[in-house]
Amino acid sequence: MDNLISKFELLGLAPVKAKEAAGNKKLAPTLSSIIDATGKTDFDKSTGMLLYTLATTVSKDKTPHADYVARAISAGRVASAEQLSAATRFCTKNNPAENEQSFDEACGVGVVVSEQDIADQIRSAINDVKDTLLQERYRGHGKVLGIVKKLPDLRWADSGKVKSEFDAQILALLGPKDERDDPAAAKKAAAAAKKADSAATRAHVSSAKETPEPKKWEPASLEGMFAEGDISRLHKPGENPQIHPRLVEQHLRATEGKVITRFPPEPNGYLHIGH
């Protein structure tokens, strides 16, 4: 086990995380095999994390050609979480070794999206809906982010950089959140102001400064639930590989290709996986 811990630490895993992985009977052999497939023993942190992610998501029956993907990661051809996700999807139905050009095209290999490209694309998308956004303010935030995430030119861009640039441009346009972004709080503030004005007109009552009520939590918008976080990266109906394809066909016929949930959104406004 000590050998495995040392081996996993080569990926940049912290000692505690490496020990945890080495003790996982399902993950340990998969991760070890993926490291061996690269033929290397030295990895930068980004590459190591992608190899670890590959090991935690592959399945012997559902994810063939994992060794090929591991080598593509170590060679720098697959360099982001978005590309890794595309690579595993491609390999479920194709042999990448037989058609590397198709693999490269499907995974955005060699595509570089600069920070300037990201800023320009986001600025253009925001300008297209600027009037509506100025009216809806942060209530329309999630909807616009969803539009940005679907931009073809940003498909292979770093998702973290896209989100950071989007937030910066939204802040520059709308400024910080205020009472306009919380209708309920604005109503209470107006009522409190009216009450204070009435009290001030009475000579026998001294004006008193009211303590503002704490801002209450506001549930996330429907658009925000599906435009942010892990739920925005879930596969479409039918894209989840199954051992028996007929099960997918039966499911799609029964659901007519729709996503059907068995419960309403969570109390905090964000649907989460784990039920």
Short mmCIF file of C-alpha atoms in Angstrom, two decimals:
data_model
loop_
_atom_site.label_atom_id
_atom_site.label_comp_id
_atom_site.label_asym_id
_atom_site.label_seq_id
_atom_site.Cartn_x
_atom_site.Cartn_y
_atom_site.Cartn_z
CA MET A 1 0.00 0.00 0.00
CA ASP A 2 2.92 2.33 0.71
CA ASN A 3 4.06 1.92 -2.89
CA LEU A 4 0.62 2.95 -4.13
CA ILE A 5 0.56 5.99 -1.85
CA SER A 6 3.92 7.15 -3.20
CA LYS A 7 2.75 6.46 -6.75
CA PHE A 8 -0.44 8.48 -6.31
CA GLU A 9 1.45 11.36 -4.74
CA LEU A 10 3.23 11.73 -8.10
CA LEU A 11 -0.05 13.12 -9.42
CA GLY A 12 0.07 15.95 -6.90
CA LEU A 13 -2.36 14.36 -4.46
CA ALA A 14 -1.92 15.33 -0.83
CA PRO A 15 -0.63 12.47 1.37
CA VAL A 16 -4.03 12.05 3.03
CA LYS A 17 -5.81 11.94 -0.34
CA ALA A 18 -3.23 9.55 -1.79
CA LYS A 19 -3.66 7.22 1.19
CA GLU A 20 -7.44 7.36 0.83
CA ALA A 21 -7.18 6.48 -2.89
CA ALA A 22 -4.75 3.63 -2.18
CA GLY A 23 -7.20 2.15 0.31
CA ASN A 24 -10.10 2.27 -2.16
CA LYS A 25 -10.33 -1.23 -3.66
CA LYS A 26 -12.18 0.01 -6.73
CA LEU A 27 -10.22 3.20 -7.41
CA ALA A 28 -6.69 2.07 -6.55
CA PRO A 29 -6.17 -0.48 -9.38
CA THR A 30 -7.82 1.83 -11.93
CA LEU A 31 -5.72 4.84 -10.96
CA SER A 32 -2.54 2.74 -10.90
CA SER A 33 -3.31 1.36 -14.37
CA ILE A 34 -3.96 4.84 -15.76
CA ILE A 35 -0.64 6.12 -14.40
CA ASP A 36 1.15 3.11 -15.93
CA ALA A 37 -0.55 3.76 -19.29
CA THR A 38 1.12 7.18 -19.55
CA GLY A 39 4.60 5.70 -19.26
CA LYS A 40 5.59 8.65 -17.07
CA THR A 41 6.42 9.22 -13.42
CA ASP A 42 6.43 13.01 -13.31
CA PHE A 43 3.26 15.09 -13.72
CA ASP A 44 2.36 18.74 -13.23
CA LYS A 45 -0.59 19.38 -10.95
CA SER A 46 -3.08 20.08 -13.76
CA THR A 47 -2.21 16.87 -15.59
CA GLY A 48 -2.27 14.88 -12.37
CA MET A 49 -5.73 16.10 -11.45
CA LEU A 50 -7.09 15.22 -14.91
CA LEU A 51 -5.64 11.70 -14.62
CA TYR A 52 -7.21 11.36 -11.17
CA THR A 53 -10.55 12.61 -12.53
CA LEU A 54 -10.33 10.09 -15.36
CA ALA A 55 -9.74 7.28 -12.87
CA THR A 56 -12.72 8.31 -10.74
CA THR A 57 -15.11 8.47 -13.70
CA VAL A 58 -14.13 5.54 -15.92
CA SER A 59 -15.91 2.22 -15.82
CA LYS A 60 -14.54 -1.02 -17.20
CA ASP A 61 -17.74 -1.73 -19.12
CA LYS A 62 -18.78 1.80 -20.03
CA THR A 63 -15.51 3.61 -20.72
CA PRO A 64 -13.26 1.75 -23.16
CA HIS A 65 -9.92 3.16 -24.33
CA ALA A 66 -9.19 4.80 -20.97
CA ASP A 67 -5.47 4.11 -21.51
CA TYR A 68 -5.58 6.09 -24.75
CA VAL A 69 -7.25 9.02 -22.99
CA ALA A 70 -4.62 8.82 -20.21
CA ARG A 71 -1.84 9.12 -22.79
CA ALA A 72 -3.65 12.02 -24.46
CA ILE A 73 -3.78 13.80 -21.10
CA SER A 74 -0.11 13.20 -20.33
CA ALA A 75 0.81 14.48 -23.81
CA GLY A 76 -1.17 17.68 -23.25
CA ARG A 77 -3.69 16.95 -26.00
CA VAL A 78 -6.53 16.77 -23.47
CA ALA A 79 -5.90 19.65 -21.08
CA SER A 80 -9.20 20.61 -19.45
CA ALA A 81 -12.18 19.07 -17.72
CA GLU A 82 -14.35 19.97 -20.72
CA GLN A 83 -12.01 18.15 -23.10
CA LEU A 84 -11.81 15.13 -20.78
CA SER A 85 -15.60 14.88 -20.66
CA ALA A 86 -15.75 15.03 -24.47
CA ALA A 87 -12.97 12.44 -24.74
CA THR A 88 -14.75 9.87 -22.57
CA ARG A 89 -17.99 10.41 -24.51
CA PHE A 90 -16.17 9.93 -27.81
CA CYS A 91 -14.56 6.70 -26.61
CA THR A 92 -17.88 5.10 -25.63
CA LYS A 93 -18.79 4.81 -29.31
CA ASN A 94 -15.48 5.10 -31.19
CA ASN A 95 -11.95 3.74 -31.16
CA PRO A 96 -9.74 6.84 -30.97
CA ALA A 97 -6.65 4.96 -32.08
CA GLU A 98 -8.31 4.19 -35.41
CA ASN A 99 -9.28 7.80 -36.10
CA GLU A 100 -7.22 10.28 -34.14
CA GLN A 101 -8.37 13.20 -36.30
CA SER A 102 -11.99 12.63 -35.33
CA PHE A 103 -10.94 12.31 -31.69
CA ASP A 104 -9.03 15.60 -31.86
CA GLU A 105 -11.97 17.41 -33.48
CA ALA A 106 -14.48 15.98 -30.98
CA CYS A 107 -12.32 16.96 -28.01
CA GLY A 108 -11.06 20.35 -29.17
CA VAL A 109 -7.44 19.19 -29.23
CA GLY A 110 -5.19 22.09 -30.16
CA VAL A 111 -7.95 24.69 -29.75
CA VAL A 112 -6.71 27.64 -27.72
CA VAL A 113 -9.18 30.23 -26.38
CA SER A 114 -7.31 33.24 -25.03
CA GLU A 115 -8.50 35.42 -22.16
CA GLN A 116 -9.08 38.21 -24.68
CA ASP A 117 -11.27 35.88 -26.77
CA ILE A 118 -13.25 35.01 -23.64
CA ALA A 119 -13.73 38.68 -22.74
CA ASP A 120 -14.80 39.62 -26.30
CA GLN A 121 -17.31 36.77 -26.60
CA ILE A 122 -18.88 37.53 -23.21
CA ARG A 123 -19.05 41.27 -23.96
CA SER A 124 -20.83 40.56 -27.26
CA ALA A 125 -23.33 38.20 -25.59
CA ILE A 126 -24.11 40.70 -22.82
CA ASN A 127 -24.55 43.55 -25.32
CA ASP A 128 -27.13 41.48 -27.22
CA VAL A 129 -29.37 41.37 -24.14
CA LYS A 130 -28.17 44.55 -22.44
CA ASP A 131 -31.55 46.32 -22.34
CA THR A 132 -33.29 43.31 -20.81
CA LEU A 133 -30.45 42.77 -18.37
CA LEU A 134 -30.53 46.38 -17.21
CA GLN A 135 -34.23 45.95 -16.51
CA GLU A 136 -34.04 42.54 -14.82
CA ARG A 137 -30.61 43.14 -13.25
CA TYR A 138 -29.35 40.17 -11.25
CA ARG A 139 -32.64 38.34 -11.66
CA GLY A 140 -31.60 37.77 -15.29
CA HIS A 141 -28.03 36.84 -14.35
CA GLY A 142 -28.49 33.06 -14.62
CA LYS A 143 -30.26 33.27 -17.96
CA VAL A 144 -27.43 35.26 -19.54
CA LEU A 145 -24.79 32.95 -18.05
CA GLY A 146 -26.60 30.05 -19.70
CA ILE A 147 -26.35 31.85 -23.06
CA VAL A 148 -22.63 32.44 -22.55
CA LYS A 149 -21.95 28.79 -21.67
CA LYS A 150 -23.56 27.69 -24.93
CA LEU A 151 -21.44 29.97 -27.14
CA PRO A 152 -19.68 27.71 -29.70
CA ASP A 153 -16.50 29.81 -29.59
CA LEU A 154 -16.20 29.25 -25.84
CA ARG A 155 -16.82 25.50 -25.86
CA TRP A 156 -13.19 24.69 -25.11
CA ALA A 157 -12.46 27.74 -22.97
CA ASP A 158 -11.47 27.34 -19.34
CA SER A 159 -14.80 27.32 -17.47
CA GLY A 160 -13.28 29.02 -14.42
CA LYS A 161 -11.95 31.91 -16.51
CA VAL A 162 -15.28 32.22 -18.32
CA LYS A 163 -17.20 32.49 -15.02
CA SER A 164 -14.73 35.00 -13.55
CA GLU A 165 -14.83 37.23 -16.64
CA PHE A 166 -18.63 37.00 -16.82
CA ASP A 167 -19.00 38.04 -13.18
CA ALA A 168 -16.58 40.94 -13.67
CA GLN A 169 -18.46 42.28 -16.70
CA ILE A 170 -21.84 41.91 -14.99
CA LEU A 171 -20.53 43.79 -11.95
CA ALA A 172 -19.15 46.56 -14.19
CA LEU A 173 -22.52 46.90 -15.93
CA LEU A 174 -24.94 46.57 -12.99
CA GLY A 175 -22.83 47.45 -9.99
CA PRO A 176 -23.20 45.60 -6.67
CA LYS A 177 -26.54 44.03 -5.74
CA ASP A 178 -28.97 46.37 -4.00
CA GLU A 179 -32.65 46.60 -3.06
CA ARG A 180 -33.65 46.46 -6.73
CA ASP A 181 -32.43 42.88 -6.77
CA ASP A 182 -34.58 41.99 -3.76
CA PRO A 183 -38.20 43.14 -4.38
CA ALA A 184 -39.38 41.90 -0.98
CA ALA A 185 -36.72 43.92 0.83
CA ALA A 186 -37.54 47.00 -1.26
CA LYS A 187 -41.20 46.76 -0.25
CA LYS A 188 -40.32 46.51 3.40
CA ALA A 189 -37.91 49.44 3.12
CA ALA A 190 -40.63 51.59 1.51
CA ALA A 191 -43.14 50.66 4.21
CA ALA A 192 -40.60 51.42 6.94
CA ALA A 193 -39.80 54.80 5.36
CA LYS A 194 -43.50 55.71 5.20
CA LYS A 195 -43.98 54.74 8.82
CA ALA A 196 -40.97 56.83 9.85
CA ASP A 197 -42.28 59.87 7.93
CA SER A 198 -45.66 59.60 9.63
CA ALA A 199 -44.06 59.40 13.03
CA ALA A 200 -41.93 62.46 12.33
CA THR A 201 -45.02 64.62 11.68
CA ARG A 202 -46.35 64.03 15.15
CA ALA A 203 -45.01 66.67 17.51
CA HIS A 204 -45.48 64.52 20.63
CA VAL A 205 -43.52 61.59 19.20
CA SER A 206 -39.78 61.86 18.77
CA SER A 207 -38.31 60.39 15.65
CA ALA A 208 -36.55 57.12 16.18
CA LYS A 209 -34.14 55.37 13.91
CA GLU A 210 -35.49 52.00 12.95
CA THR A 211 -33.22 49.05 12.86
CA PRO A 212 -33.34 47.60 9.35
CA GLU A 213 -34.59 44.05 9.17
CA PRO A 214 -31.99 41.49 8.16
CA LYS A 215 -32.13 40.56 4.52
CA LYS A 216 -34.00 37.34 4.06
CA TRP A 217 -32.72 34.50 1.92
CA GLU A 218 -34.10 34.47 -1.62
CA PRO A 219 -34.38 31.16 -3.51
CA ALA A 220 -32.42 30.79 -6.73
CA SER A 221 -34.16 31.48 -10.01
CA LEU A 222 -35.21 28.58 -12.22
CA GLU A 223 -32.74 29.70 -14.88
CA GLY A 224 -29.95 29.87 -12.32
CA MET A 225 -30.55 26.29 -11.20
CA PHE A 226 -29.92 24.93 -14.68
CA ALA A 227 -27.27 27.46 -15.81
CA GLU A 228 -24.80 27.17 -12.91
CA GLY A 229 -22.98 24.43 -11.11
CA ASP A 230 -22.76 20.69 -11.88
CA ILE A 231 -26.35 20.36 -13.08
CA SER A 232 -25.50 22.45 -16.17
CA ARG A 233 -22.98 19.79 -17.19
CA LEU A 234 -25.25 16.75 -16.91
CA HIS A 235 -25.57 14.58 -19.99
CA LYS A 236 -28.60 14.91 -22.28
CA PRO A 237 -31.27 12.18 -22.34
CA GLY A 238 -29.83 9.09 -24.01
CA GLU A 239 -26.16 10.09 -23.65
CA ASN A 240 -25.59 8.09 -20.46
CA PRO A 241 -23.93 4.83 -21.66
CA GLN A 242 -25.57 1.59 -20.58
CA ILE A 243 -24.34 -1.98 -20.74
CA HIS A 244 -27.49 -2.90 -22.67
CA PRO A 245 -28.41 -0.26 -25.33
CA ARG A 246 -31.98 -1.58 -25.46
CA LEU A 247 -32.53 -0.19 -21.97
CA VAL A 248 -31.71 3.29 -23.26
CA GLU A 249 -34.13 2.83 -26.17
CA GLN A 250 -36.91 1.69 -23.83
CA HIS A 251 -36.25 4.61 -21.47
CA LEU A 252 -36.29 7.20 -24.26
CA ARG A 253 -39.55 5.79 -25.65
CA ALA A 254 -41.15 5.93 -22.21
CA THR A 255 -39.98 9.48 -21.46
CA GLU A 256 -40.22 10.80 -25.03
CA GLY A 257 -36.71 12.18 -24.60
CA LYS A 258 -37.68 14.42 -21.69
CA VAL A 259 -36.01 14.77 -18.29
CA ILE A 260 -38.47 13.69 -15.60
CA THR A 261 -37.72 14.30 -11.92
CA ARG A 262 -39.49 12.70 -8.98
CA PHE A 263 -39.33 15.68 -6.67
CA PRO A 264 -39.60 19.48 -6.84
CA PRO A 265 -36.54 21.74 -6.47
CA GLU A 266 -34.75 21.59 -3.15
CA PRO A 267 -35.67 24.08 -0.38
CA ASN A 268 -32.47 26.00 -1.05
CA GLY A 269 -33.39 26.43 -4.71
CA TYR A 270 -30.64 24.21 -6.12
CA LEU A 271 -31.28 20.69 -7.31
CA HIS A 272 -28.49 18.39 -6.11
CA ILE A 273 -27.36 14.88 -6.82
CA GLY A 274 -27.42 12.32 -4.05
CA HIS A 275 -30.99 11.12 -3.67
#
